[in-house]
């Protein structure tokens, strides 16, 4: 610890001295750095001037730069203002045109809807007319051609009257019964060769199963003679089923051929701004109505040529899908290579009958924004005129600014050549140019004062450089001596480190052995615990065995007592058997006497003789049975006696076993006491090992601390040594810089003398 503290203190002192000397050296070198920097910048500028003579902003005249800036600012500002303003105006005009055109489209669609609803209502009235329904019903029922012709005439008259009344709605009306007898209004008649079932419009309506159906414009497919209404051309048709109040089934069909001219009047009052085009598109991408191109009625847009589509501004299928997806709306899109405004309004159904017409308007965006484009061109011309005026004004201002700056530059060039004795007259101005002139005049006076101070500083620098050089040499010698001392300290520290490492190895081995001994003691402790458990179990088993032996002795004693009682009982039974024998003998004698008496009686005593014979036989059997019982009892007594002998032997064995069990129990008790003593001794040994382990840890921590301290000392010595080497290099560099500073001070002194 002492070595470490002294080395650090020594290092700090050296570092403090070095910093002070370096600080003085930096102050002396500042002037040289200033001149070197100026010379480096001058050389750099010269190199840049070689490789970049053009395209440098700083090489361009201020007047040109100001003119360019003003021109760019004005041009960009005007462009932004013009394009932004007219963009807003253009969008406003487009939105206004969009709203106005959409309103016109909705209004036209509403007018057409009202007209078609009126037509549909008129057709509904006729299809529910009772008189017509009765005539059609009769046509369906009669087969006589004369009656059919008469009913057909009546129907034609009714249809003609109704057509004349509603001529503004219908060209003509065709009636068809369920048995395909036809009648048409007006002067028209159908061709006799016409098969009404094969006519496409009729066939389509019948197959649809609908009660009402609108047909988009199509080529008339019914062959009509004496046509005075133009039905042989393109028509718009409404088909209705005929119903009567008394019958639910349809009686026939009515085909109403709509007055196309009346429908076209809806467009007569429509005035689309910006030369917009309006037309009606059907579900099948066909033209229902186009007031500008009447010949396109009923034609599919796909069948038209590209020129016709562009000329009429017809929408494509993609736009049609978008139009069909909404009831009405407006949007701008590309159509035939032009930006177009498209508005639409749909009529999907009329009083529940599907129609699927869509009013579409198409307006060229360029026509909407034509006025804005003309105004923007005029504004651009005015802006260019203003730009030219602005450039002329900026040129006049630039001339006033650059004139004074050029004068200031010429004076600076003279100062740059070394002529500091010139007189610079400042023009009386209050702008930045006047302030710049005053600052330049002040700079000239300060520069002269600076040269005088530099001259004085150069003299001081020469003396200081000589003193610093001598001090550096003395410091160099002291640093070399310090390095020699540090090398000796470093070698001793390395030796100390080797000793500490050996100690660490020995301590590590000791620690391992202590750990092994601790592990062994743990195993011994575990074995002793197991032995104690086994001894306790054995002691419990022996106790149980002792109890069992005692139970056996008790049982044997009980068996002996029971056997004695059994022998006494057997003896009693023997006495009874003897009495039974005596009774049987007496019975036998009685039976003999009875036999004698029966023989004496003769035939009268025959029955008594038989009884006496049976009694004698029973007495013999009783005697034999009692003899057997007596024999069995003698055998039983003998067996009981033998059992008593065995019980006595077992009693002795149980007694010996009980004594042995007592001895074993005492032995187990002593063994448990011995194991308890061992356990207590092992606990003491474990405590000793714990103290040893703590002691080893303290030794290890001490060794580690010594090792760390030694390594830290070595590291500090290495740092100090490195610092000394750097200090030597610094001193050498400082000596070199001092020599350069001395030369620079002498040159500076000469330059100052030349300038003055």
XYZ file of C-alpha atoms in Angstrom:
756
model
C 0.000 0.000 0.000
C 2.841 2.377 0.747
C 4.518 1.639 -2.575
C 1.288 2.322 -4.433
C 0.690 5.635 -2.617
C 4.244 6.929 -3.204
C 4.210 6.019 -6.879
C 0.916 7.801 -7.439
C 2.065 10.908 -5.606
C 5.266 10.939 -7.569
C 3.327 10.559 -10.813
C 0.957 13.420 -9.875
C 3.856 15.758 -9.118
C 5.504 14.986 -12.436
C 2.215 15.482 -14.236
C 1.655 18.898 -12.577
C 5.116 20.125 -13.561
C 4.626 18.900 -17.122
C 1.273 20.654 -17.487
C 2.709 23.976 -16.312
C 5.598 23.782 -18.772
C 3.303 22.713 -21.601
C 0.991 25.640 -20.889
C 3.895 28.098 -21.190
C 5.030 26.364 -24.345
C 1.554 26.631 -25.922
C 1.432 30.341 -25.210
C 4.749 30.799 -26.979
C 3.740 28.699 -29.982
C 0.402 30.527 -30.622
C 1.998 33.247 -32.715
C 3.815 30.735 -34.894
C 0.594 28.789 -35.395
C -1.159 31.976 -36.471
C 1.372 32.712 -39.182
C 1.545 29.078 -40.310
C -2.262 28.945 -40.568
C -2.373 32.102 -42.681
C 0.310 30.749 -44.994
C -1.525 27.376 -45.280
C -4.797 29.102 -46.141
C -3.035 31.191 -48.757
C -1.493 28.075 -50.344
C -4.869 26.293 -50.263
C -6.587 29.213 -51.958
C -3.870 29.279 -54.609
C -4.345 25.532 -55.265
C -8.124 25.990 -55.499
C -7.589 28.895 -57.853
C -5.633 26.586 -60.186
C -8.264 23.842 -60.348
C -11.464 25.920 -60.011
C -11.120 29.145 -61.992
C -14.792 29.068 -62.962
C -18.194 28.269 -61.457
C -17.362 29.723 -58.040
C -19.912 32.050 -56.518
C -17.276 34.115 -54.700
C -15.505 34.884 -58.025
C -18.655 36.443 -59.499
C -19.314 40.171 -59.275
C -21.716 41.331 -56.566
C -23.770 43.250 -59.113
C -24.261 40.140 -61.208
C -25.138 38.109 -58.117
C -27.675 40.696 -56.958
C -29.227 40.898 -60.438
C -29.476 37.122 -60.634
C -30.953 36.898 -57.146
C -33.531 39.610 -57.841
C -34.411 38.002 -61.165
C -34.778 34.548 -59.616
C -36.803 35.832 -56.658
C -39.148 37.811 -58.868
C -39.483 35.007 -61.418
C -40.111 32.304 -58.844
C -42.467 34.502 -56.820
C -44.487 35.525 -59.855
C -44.578 31.953 -61.153
C -45.748 30.581 -57.840
C -48.357 33.317 -57.424
C -49.611 32.964 -60.998
C -49.773 29.181 -61.102
C -51.150 28.851 -57.586
C -53.764 31.591 -58.064
C -54.887 30.374 -61.448
C -54.820 26.792 -60.211
C -57.254 27.791 -57.479
C -59.395 29.719 -59.971
C -59.275 26.749 -62.359
C -60.401 24.359 -59.632
C -63.167 26.757 -58.586
C -64.412 26.982 -62.180
C -64.314 23.186 -62.522
C -66.222 22.743 -59.251
C -68.786 25.357 -60.314
C -69.166 23.675 -63.699
C -69.420 20.298 -61.956
C -72.166 21.503 -59.600
C -74.055 23.349 -62.332
C -73.868 20.502 -64.828
C -74.852 17.944 -62.181
C -77.902 20.046 -61.282
C -78.867 20.228 -64.966
C -78.376 16.475 -65.275
C -80.511 15.795 -62.185
C -83.223 18.202 -63.379
C -83.303 16.641 -66.850
C -83.391 13.171 -65.313
C -86.241 14.275 -63.055
C -88.195 15.680 -66.016
C -87.694 12.475 -67.979
C -88.734 10.397 -64.962
C -91.941 12.433 -64.581
C -92.742 12.019 -68.292
C -92.074 8.251 -68.220
C -94.111 7.851 -65.033
C -97.037 9.583 -66.807
C -96.622 7.263 -69.816
C -96.422 4.221 -67.544
C -99.529 5.348 -65.635
C -101.500 5.800 -68.889
C -100.405 2.348 -70.041
C -101.392 0.860 -66.665
C -104.907 2.386 -66.953
C -105.431 0.823 -70.383
C -104.041 -2.599 -69.314
C -106.608 -2.632 -66.485
C -109.511 -1.437 -68.616
C -112.486 -3.816 -68.146
C -113.863 -3.395 -71.683
C -110.529 -4.272 -73.273
C -110.055 -7.147 -70.826
C -113.505 -8.552 -71.741
C -112.814 -8.331 -75.492
C -109.419 -10.043 -75.057
C -111.064 -12.712 -72.871
C -113.632 -13.359 -75.652
C -110.868 -13.638 -78.222
C -109.216 -16.256 -76.035
C -112.423 -18.289 -75.710
C -114.037 -18.220 -79.224
C -112.772 -20.223 -82.176
C -115.120 -18.867 -84.853
C -113.122 -16.650 -87.207
C -116.088 -14.352 -87.768
C -116.460 -13.705 -84.064
C -112.717 -13.326 -83.731
C -112.717 -10.754 -86.549
C -115.589 -8.862 -84.912
C -113.910 -8.795 -81.479
C -110.613 -7.813 -83.111
C -112.358 -4.881 -84.826
C -113.919 -3.725 -81.584
C -110.480 -3.920 -79.895
C -108.850 -1.970 -82.753
C -111.426 0.800 -82.421
C -110.820 1.125 -78.691
C -107.034 1.179 -79.157
C -107.325 3.771 -81.948
C -109.476 6.085 -79.845
C -107.080 5.786 -76.912
C -104.041 6.434 -79.148
C -105.640 9.573 -80.583
C -106.370 10.808 -77.075
C -102.805 10.070 -75.907
C -100.997 10.841 -79.135
C -98.427 12.923 -77.267
C -97.402 9.730 -75.440
C -97.959 6.852 -77.883
C -97.420 6.328 -81.617
C -99.419 3.129 -81.648
C -100.651 0.255 -79.427
C -100.493 -3.455 -80.266
C -102.770 -5.958 -78.441
C -102.039 -9.706 -78.377
C -104.380 -12.296 -76.858
C -103.207 -15.482 -75.213
C -104.092 -17.425 -78.370
C -101.966 -14.922 -80.372
C -104.782 -13.029 -82.121
C -103.480 -9.510 -82.733
C -104.989 -6.061 -83.179
C -103.158 -2.744 -83.713
C -104.433 0.826 -83.363
C -104.767 3.374 -86.171
C -104.589 2.607 -89.893
C -101.820 0.051 -89.469
C -102.313 -3.652 -89.972
C -99.909 -6.546 -89.380
C -98.688 -8.676 -92.236
C -100.533 -11.987 -92.597
C -97.166 -13.740 -92.861
C -96.138 -12.490 -89.420
C -95.743 -15.216 -86.786
C -96.393 -13.186 -83.670
C -94.854 -15.911 -81.435
C -91.467 -15.543 -83.170
C -91.239 -11.750 -82.914
C -88.267 -11.053 -80.663
C -89.857 -8.291 -78.547
C -93.009 -10.352 -77.901
C -91.044 -13.545 -77.279
C -88.746 -11.774 -74.800
C -91.659 -10.364 -72.787
C -93.502 -13.705 -72.641
C -90.378 -15.578 -71.578
C -89.535 -13.015 -68.881
C -92.729 -13.809 -66.956
C -93.023 -10.129 -65.981
C -96.223 -8.083 -66.009
C -94.503 -4.907 -67.157
C -91.330 -4.316 -69.158
C -89.505 -1.352 -70.716
C -87.560 -1.885 -73.951
C -84.604 0.309 -74.830
C -84.759 1.702 -78.387
C -84.556 -1.095 -80.968
C -85.336 -1.659 -84.662
C -89.056 -2.325 -85.086
C -89.434 -6.117 -85.533
C -93.195 -6.242 -86.318
C -94.076 -6.170 -90.052
C -96.648 -3.352 -90.366
C -98.450 -2.206 -93.549
C -99.870 1.264 -94.101
C -97.479 2.604 -91.441
C -98.091 6.333 -91.000
C -96.276 6.795 -87.714
C -92.722 5.744 -88.545
C -92.961 2.486 -86.648
C -90.806 0.742 -89.228
C -87.853 2.618 -87.780
C -86.449 2.671 -84.227
C -88.891 2.623 -81.335
C -89.088 2.735 -77.559
C -91.608 0.201 -76.241
C -93.472 -0.471 -73.003
C -95.112 -3.906 -72.643
C -97.978 -4.564 -70.198
C -99.990 -7.649 -69.301
C -103.808 -7.301 -69.481
C -105.702 -8.111 -66.291
C -109.417 -7.978 -65.406
C -110.954 -7.606 -61.973
C -112.607 -11.038 -62.153
C -109.584 -13.052 -63.271
C -106.125 -13.324 -61.767
C -104.465 -14.742 -64.874
C -103.256 -12.424 -67.612
C -105.632 -12.295 -70.611
C -103.061 -10.953 -73.069
C -100.404 -8.303 -73.681
C -100.319 -4.665 -74.778
C -97.259 -3.173 -76.517
C -97.156 0.647 -76.294
C -94.889 2.287 -78.903
C -93.728 5.516 -77.197
C -93.767 8.882 -78.969
C -90.013 9.461 -79.337
C -90.485 13.114 -80.329
C -92.305 13.797 -77.078
C -89.452 12.202 -75.093
C -86.933 14.281 -77.021
C -88.608 17.523 -75.896
C -87.056 16.929 -72.460
C -83.715 17.968 -73.993
C -85.111 21.051 -75.758
C -84.914 23.262 -72.674
C -81.531 21.913 -71.527
C -78.698 24.402 -71.855
C -75.315 22.912 -70.995
C -72.568 25.461 -70.457
C -69.117 25.150 -72.023
C -70.526 23.236 -75.042
C -71.197 20.105 -73.002
C -72.764 17.012 -74.551
C -75.720 15.119 -73.018
C -77.048 11.676 -73.941
C -78.817 8.685 -72.343
C -77.052 5.316 -71.970
C -78.950 2.053 -71.459
C -78.051 -1.070 -69.511
C -76.473 -2.781 -72.539
C -73.993 0.029 -73.253
C -76.316 1.355 -75.964
C -77.420 4.887 -76.813
C -81.035 5.438 -75.800
C -81.213 9.054 -76.862
C -78.774 11.686 -78.167
C -80.374 14.954 -79.336
C -77.184 15.878 -81.223
C -76.934 12.509 -83.003
C -80.460 11.141 -83.576
C -79.101 8.492 -85.942
C -77.209 6.878 -83.013
C -80.457 5.906 -81.295
C -80.529 2.161 -80.386
C -76.889 1.676 -81.483
C -74.346 0.012 -79.198
C -71.338 2.177 -78.414
C -69.048 -0.815 -79.057
C -70.298 -0.956 -82.688
C -69.292 2.656 -83.376
C -65.968 3.697 -84.826
C -63.282 5.362 -82.749
C -63.844 8.677 -84.547
C -67.591 8.630 -83.774
C -66.923 7.882 -80.115
C -64.423 10.751 -79.810
C -66.624 13.155 -81.769
C -69.681 12.401 -79.620
C -67.618 12.070 -76.385
C -69.159 8.695 -75.550
C -67.981 7.130 -72.278
C -66.092 3.834 -72.218
C -67.104 0.657 -70.372
C -64.884 1.429 -67.369
C -66.587 4.772 -66.814
C -69.975 3.107 -67.440
C -69.324 0.644 -64.577
C -68.488 3.548 -62.287
C -71.604 5.426 -63.411
C -73.859 2.398 -62.866
C -72.539 1.881 -59.328
C -74.118 5.129 -58.007
C -77.466 6.902 -58.549
C -75.833 10.211 -59.503
C -72.541 12.064 -59.240
C -69.807 14.032 -60.987
C -66.075 13.487 -61.504
C -63.197 14.377 -63.807
C -61.389 11.695 -65.810
C -59.353 11.011 -68.923
C -61.582 10.261 -71.922
C -60.232 9.809 -75.448
C -56.958 11.427 -74.359
C -58.617 14.563 -72.932
C -59.453 15.708 -69.431
C -63.248 15.568 -69.214
C -65.911 16.464 -66.649
C -68.490 13.674 -66.427
C -71.825 14.013 -64.590
C -74.545 11.381 -64.451
C -78.013 10.763 -63.051
C -79.738 7.367 -63.261
C -83.366 6.274 -63.647
C -83.301 2.669 -62.494
C -87.062 2.029 -62.474
C -90.432 3.612 -63.258
C -93.207 2.772 -60.796
C -91.581 -0.544 -59.980
C -90.716 -1.479 -63.585
C -87.016 -1.726 -64.370
C -85.681 0.880 -66.802
C -81.897 1.289 -66.290
C -81.387 4.596 -68.168
C -78.557 6.935 -67.201
C -78.304 10.621 -68.213
C -74.644 11.386 -68.931
C -73.063 14.781 -69.636
C -69.478 15.172 -70.865
C -67.709 18.552 -70.871
C -64.168 19.303 -72.004
C -62.106 20.734 -69.091
C -60.113 22.913 -71.503
C -63.297 24.715 -72.515
C -64.128 25.338 -68.868
C -60.675 26.772 -68.156
C -60.237 28.596 -71.501
C -60.873 32.017 -69.948
C -58.479 31.298 -67.120
C -55.761 30.342 -69.619
C -56.249 33.621 -71.526
C -56.109 35.652 -68.335
C -53.018 33.752 -67.157
C -51.216 34.539 -70.425
C -51.978 38.225 -69.944
C -50.787 38.108 -66.347
C -47.527 36.406 -67.409
C -46.852 39.193 -69.916
C -47.469 41.821 -67.252
C -45.207 39.916 -64.875
C -42.367 39.853 -67.405
C -42.661 43.622 -67.824
C -42.511 44.061 -64.043
C -39.502 41.734 -63.934
C -37.625 43.837 -66.491
C -38.347 47.024 -64.500
C -37.156 45.332 -61.313
C -33.896 44.254 -62.974
C -33.203 47.838 -64.136
C -33.787 49.184 -60.614
C -31.550 46.531 -59.082
C -28.823 47.390 -61.602
C -28.921 51.045 -60.513
C -28.651 50.080 -56.822
C -25.839 47.613 -57.553
C -23.838 50.307 -59.311
C -24.017 52.547 -56.236
C -22.925 49.693 -53.939
C -20.083 48.279 -56.063
C -18.501 51.697 -56.721
C -17.592 52.188 -53.034
C -16.666 48.515 -52.554
C -14.185 48.698 -55.477
C -12.530 51.727 -53.869
C -12.230 49.831 -50.587
C -10.770 46.797 -52.394
C -8.043 48.882 -54.072
C -7.015 50.268 -50.680
C -6.913 46.749 -49.202
C -4.680 45.569 -52.053
C -2.163 48.308 -51.187
C -2.240 47.248 -47.541
C -1.740 43.673 -48.630
C 1.413 44.707 -50.474
C 2.816 46.013 -47.141
C 2.053 49.696 -47.492
C 0.506 50.587 -44.112
C 1.325 54.283 -44.221
C -1.418 55.193 -46.717
C -4.251 57.542 -45.780
C -7.789 56.232 -46.219
C -10.566 58.829 -46.364
C -13.944 57.507 -45.289
C -16.957 58.710 -47.293
C -19.810 60.041 -45.191
C -22.464 57.344 -45.531
C -24.942 55.896 -43.063
C -25.443 52.563 -44.761
C -23.381 49.378 -44.430
C -20.756 50.639 -46.924
C -19.987 53.649 -44.676
C -19.720 51.374 -41.621
C -17.378 49.078 -43.536
C -15.097 52.026 -44.464
C -14.910 53.205 -40.864
C -14.110 49.694 -39.687
C -11.334 49.408 -42.300
C -9.748 52.692 -41.173
C -9.861 51.498 -37.582
C -8.312 48.206 -38.649
C -5.347 50.047 -40.239
C -4.540 51.898 -37.007
C -4.926 48.703 -34.948
C -2.692 46.834 -37.374
C 0.108 49.363 -36.919
C -0.197 49.001 -33.141
C -0.177 45.224 -33.506
C 3.072 45.304 -35.476
C 4.739 47.289 -32.694
C 3.509 44.823 -30.095
C 4.695 41.904 -32.250
C 8.111 43.439 -32.482
C 8.277 43.758 -28.690
C 6.909 40.238 -28.226
C 9.576 38.814 -30.541
C 12.327 40.208 -28.299
C 10.667 38.714 -25.243
C 10.203 35.413 -27.085
C 13.914 35.129 -27.935
C 14.891 35.475 -24.261
C 12.153 33.119 -23.112
C 13.144 30.495 -25.700
C 16.723 30.444 -24.429
C 15.537 30.009 -20.801
C 13.066 27.295 -21.746
C 15.723 25.366 -23.662
C 18.015 25.196 -20.626
C 15.142 24.194 -18.318
C 14.104 21.458 -20.714
C 17.567 19.936 -20.669
C 17.566 19.847 -16.851
C 14.074 18.258 -16.829
C 15.238 15.663 -19.358
C 18.085 14.542 -17.070
C 15.771 14.274 -14.000
C 13.266 12.222 -15.992
C 15.984 9.728 -17.002
C 16.982 9.271 -13.331
C 13.306 8.764 -12.413
C 12.985 6.102 -15.116
C 15.958 4.178 -13.668
C 14.325 4.198 -10.172
C 11.019 3.073 -11.670
C 12.675 0.127 -13.426
C 14.112 -1.107 -10.096
C 10.672 -0.737 -8.403
C 9.034 -2.513 -11.306
C 11.433 -5.496 -11.061
C 10.784 -5.847 -7.305
C 7.032 -5.675 -7.915
C 7.283 -8.479 -10.500
C 9.174 -10.677 -7.972
C 6.529 -9.954 -5.352
C 3.845 -10.893 -7.873
C 5.506 -14.289 -8.566
C 5.608 -15.067 -4.827
C 1.966 -14.082 -4.482
C 1.006 -16.366 -7.393
C 2.809 -19.351 -5.730
C 0.931 -18.580 -2.506
C -2.334 -18.502 -4.458
C -1.609 -21.978 -5.868
C -0.844 -23.451 -2.407
C -3.951 -21.832 -0.936
C -6.025 -23.216 -3.826
C -4.727 -26.778 -3.093
C -5.463 -26.353 0.613
C -8.917 -25.073 -0.183
C -9.596 -28.107 -2.416
C -8.445 -30.517 0.324
C -10.647 -28.753 2.891
C -13.587 -28.974 0.487
C -12.940 -32.694 -0.028
C -12.783 -33.244 3.761
C -16.051 -31.310 4.135
C -17.656 -33.486 1.457
C -16.367 -36.635 3.249
C -17.782 -35.444 6.563
C -21.096 -34.823 4.843
C -21.062 -38.441 3.584
C -20.126 -39.722 7.095
C -22.913 -37.658 8.624
C -25.351 -39.096 6.069
C -24.196 -42.694 6.798
C -24.556 -42.171 10.577
C -28.052 -40.772 10.083
C -28.970 -43.817 7.999
C -27.453 -46.161 10.659
C -29.476 -44.453 13.389
C -32.625 -44.859 11.345
C -31.861 -48.553 10.680
C -31.061 -49.158 14.408
C -34.296 -47.513 15.417
C -36.186 -49.677 12.927
C -34.414 -52.838 14.191
C -35.135 -51.898 17.819
C -38.810 -51.461 16.927
C -38.776 -54.856 15.174
C -37.167 -56.538 18.227
C -39.729 -54.901 20.494
C -42.470 -56.337 18.344
C -40.755 -59.745 18.453
C -40.574 -59.555 22.295
C -44.271 -58.754 22.432
C -44.986 -61.684 20.129
C -42.928 -64.095 22.312
C -44.807 -62.933 25.376
C -48.090 -63.511 23.558
C -46.885 -67.000 22.561
C -46.014 -67.873 26.191
C -49.419 -66.636 27.319
C -51.103 -68.720 24.616
C -49.059 -71.776 25.666
C -50.059 -71.343 29.267
C -53.665 -71.110 28.184
C -53.221 -74.245 26.044
C -51.758 -76.143 29.113
C -54.679 -75.091 31.272
C -57.183 -76.059 28.596
C -55.448 -79.460 28.082
C -55.672 -80.205 31.802
C -59.371 -79.419 31.781
C -59.724 -81.563 28.646
C -58.026 -84.536 30.431
C -60.374 -84.174 33.415
C -63.323 -84.070 31.043
C -62.028 -87.197 29.278
C -61.759 -89.014 32.570
C -65.339 -88.074 33.382
C -66.379 -89.370 29.962
C -64.511 -92.635 30.760
C -66.494 -93.000 33.931
C -69.722 -92.554 31.947
C -68.623 -95.147 29.379
C -67.941 -97.627 32.172
C -71.407 -97.017 33.542
C -72.780 -97.501 30.016
C -70.911 -100.856 29.836
C -72.392 -101.903 33.119
C -75.873 -100.899 31.949
C -75.336 -102.831 28.692
C -74.277 -105.946 30.707
C -77.336 -105.650 32.864
C -79.494 -105.110 29.776
C -77.937 -108.146 28.201
C -78.801 -110.218 31.321
C -82.326 -108.855 31.301
C -82.627 -109.753 27.607
C -81.374 -113.281 28.400
C -83.886 -113.674 31.167
C -86.584 -112.361 28.837
C -85.604 -114.918 26.225
C -85.838 -117.684 28.777
C -89.242 -116.507 29.913
C -90.484 -116.170 26.345
C -89.334 -119.700 25.597
C -91.197 -120.926 28.627
C -94.380 -119.196 27.377
C -94.097 -120.742 23.960
C -96.132 -119.264 21.175
C -97.517 -116.531 23.383
C -94.089 -115.275 24.272
C -92.814 -115.129 20.670
C -93.225 -111.373 20.418
C -91.567 -110.826 23.746
C -88.774 -113.119 22.529
C -88.203 -110.917 19.545
C -88.053 -107.857 21.785
C -85.562 -109.506 24.068
C -83.399 -110.411 21.053
C -83.400 -106.837 19.878
C -82.619 -105.624 23.396
C -79.712 -108.010 23.605
C -78.457 -106.850 20.208
C -78.724 -103.222 21.323
C -76.869 -103.999 24.511
C -74.062 -105.635 22.510
C -73.806 -102.633 20.229
C -73.859 -100.266 23.194
C -71.061 -102.236 24.819
C -69.020 -102.194 21.630
C -69.668 -98.448 21.155
C -68.728 -97.609 24.708
C -65.537 -99.640 24.227
C -64.694 -97.609 21.144
C -65.436 -94.356 22.972
C -63.213 -95.484 25.805
C -60.418 -96.265 23.352
C -60.806 -92.860 21.648
C -60.725 -91.048 24.960
C -57.558 -92.963 25.966
C -55.939 -91.910 22.659
C -57.111 -88.319 23.200
C -55.664 -88.249 26.711
C -52.395 -89.588 25.332
C -52.386 -86.905 22.579
C -53.127 -84.176 25.133
C -50.273 -85.392 27.312
C -47.922 -85.292 24.316
C -49.179 -81.784 23.492
C -48.466 -80.685 27.050
C -44.954 -81.940 26.706
C -44.472 -79.973 23.472
C -45.983 -76.861 25.053
C -43.563 -77.141 27.937
C -40.660 -77.367 25.499
C -41.992 -74.357 23.541
C -42.353 -72.468 26.798
C -38.703 -73.010 27.507
C -37.786 -71.953 23.940
C -39.974 -68.810 24.227
C -38.358 -68.011 27.536
C -34.896 -68.351 25.959
C -36.036 -66.275 22.970
C -37.348 -63.562 25.238
C -34.028 -63.426 27.059
C -32.191 -63.207 23.713
C -34.518 -60.423 22.562
C -33.791 -58.488 25.751
C -30.067 -58.877 25.077
C -30.508 -57.697 21.439
C -32.617 -54.736 22.580
C -29.949 -53.704 25.045
C -27.343 -54.076 22.271
C -29.389 -51.825 19.926
C -29.774 -49.227 22.693
C -26.019 -49.192 23.210
C -25.503 -48.935 19.415
C -27.866 -45.932 19.209
C -26.062 -44.240 22.111
C -22.767 -44.875 20.294
C -24.165 -43.387 17.052
C -25.401 -40.331 18.976
C -21.888 -39.859 20.352
C -20.475 -40.172 16.825
C -23.025 -37.627 15.525
C -22.060 -35.097 18.183
C -18.357 -35.637 17.404
C -19.032 -35.248 13.661
C -20.893 -31.973 14.354
C -17.851 -30.719 16.269
C -15.578 -31.781 13.382
C -17.869 -29.953 10.923
C -17.650 -26.813 13.020
C -13.862 -27.134 12.985
C -13.945 -27.502 9.178
C -16.225 -24.452 8.963
C -13.656 -22.429 10.950
C -10.911 -23.819 8.706
C -12.920 -22.878 5.603
C -13.481 -19.335 6.914
C -9.787 -19.078 7.715
C -8.891 -20.288 4.214
C -11.275 -17.741 2.706
C -9.664 -14.979 4.706
C -6.251 -16.139 3.509
C -7.520 -16.279 -0.101
C -9.021 -12.784 0.139
C -5.772 -11.522 1.663
C -3.726 -13.145 -1.117
C -6.101 -11.768 -3.739
C -5.854 -8.299 -2.205
C -2.053 -8.569 -2.199
C -2.115 -9.835 -5.791
C -4.453 -7.035 -6.891
C -2.333 -4.496 -5.045
C 0.811 -5.894 -6.682
C -0.778 -5.820 -10.129
C -2.059 -2.300 -9.467
C 1.432 -1.214 -8.417
C 2.885 -2.792 -11.534
C 0.213 -1.084 -13.652
C 0.876 2.259 -11.926
C 4.605 1.840 -12.487
C 3.924 0.985 -16.146
C 1.694 4.067 -16.441
C 4.350 6.226 -14.806
C 7.007 4.728 -17.063
C 4.844 5.349 -20.109
C 4.169 8.888 -18.903
C 7.919 9.415 -18.426
C 8.596 8.178 -21.954
C 5.908 10.468 -23.284
C 7.370 13.248 -21.158
C 10.786 12.610 -22.717
C 9.254 12.734 -26.188
C 7.396 15.888 -25.214
C 10.597 17.448 -23.904
C 12.402 16.543 -27.121
C 9.548 18.005 -29.171
C 9.466 21.001 -26.864
C 13.178 21.519 -27.352
C 12.721 21.311 -31.104
C 9.765 23.701 -31.029
C 11.735 26.074 -28.819
C 14.492 26.174 -31.419
C 11.917 26.798 -34.142
C 10.293 29.475 -31.994
C 13.655 31.146 -31.535
C 14.178 31.194 -35.296
C 10.603 32.397 -35.829
C 11.022 35.188 -33.284
C 14.141 36.376 -35.043
C 12.385 36.311 -38.430
C 9.361 38.069 -36.913
C 11.614 40.733 -35.529
C 13.164 41.265 -38.957
C 9.720 41.474 -40.631
C 8.505 43.980 -38.038
C 11.588 46.088 -38.638
C 11.007 45.937 -42.410
C 7.326 46.948 -42.050
C 8.134 49.825 -39.723
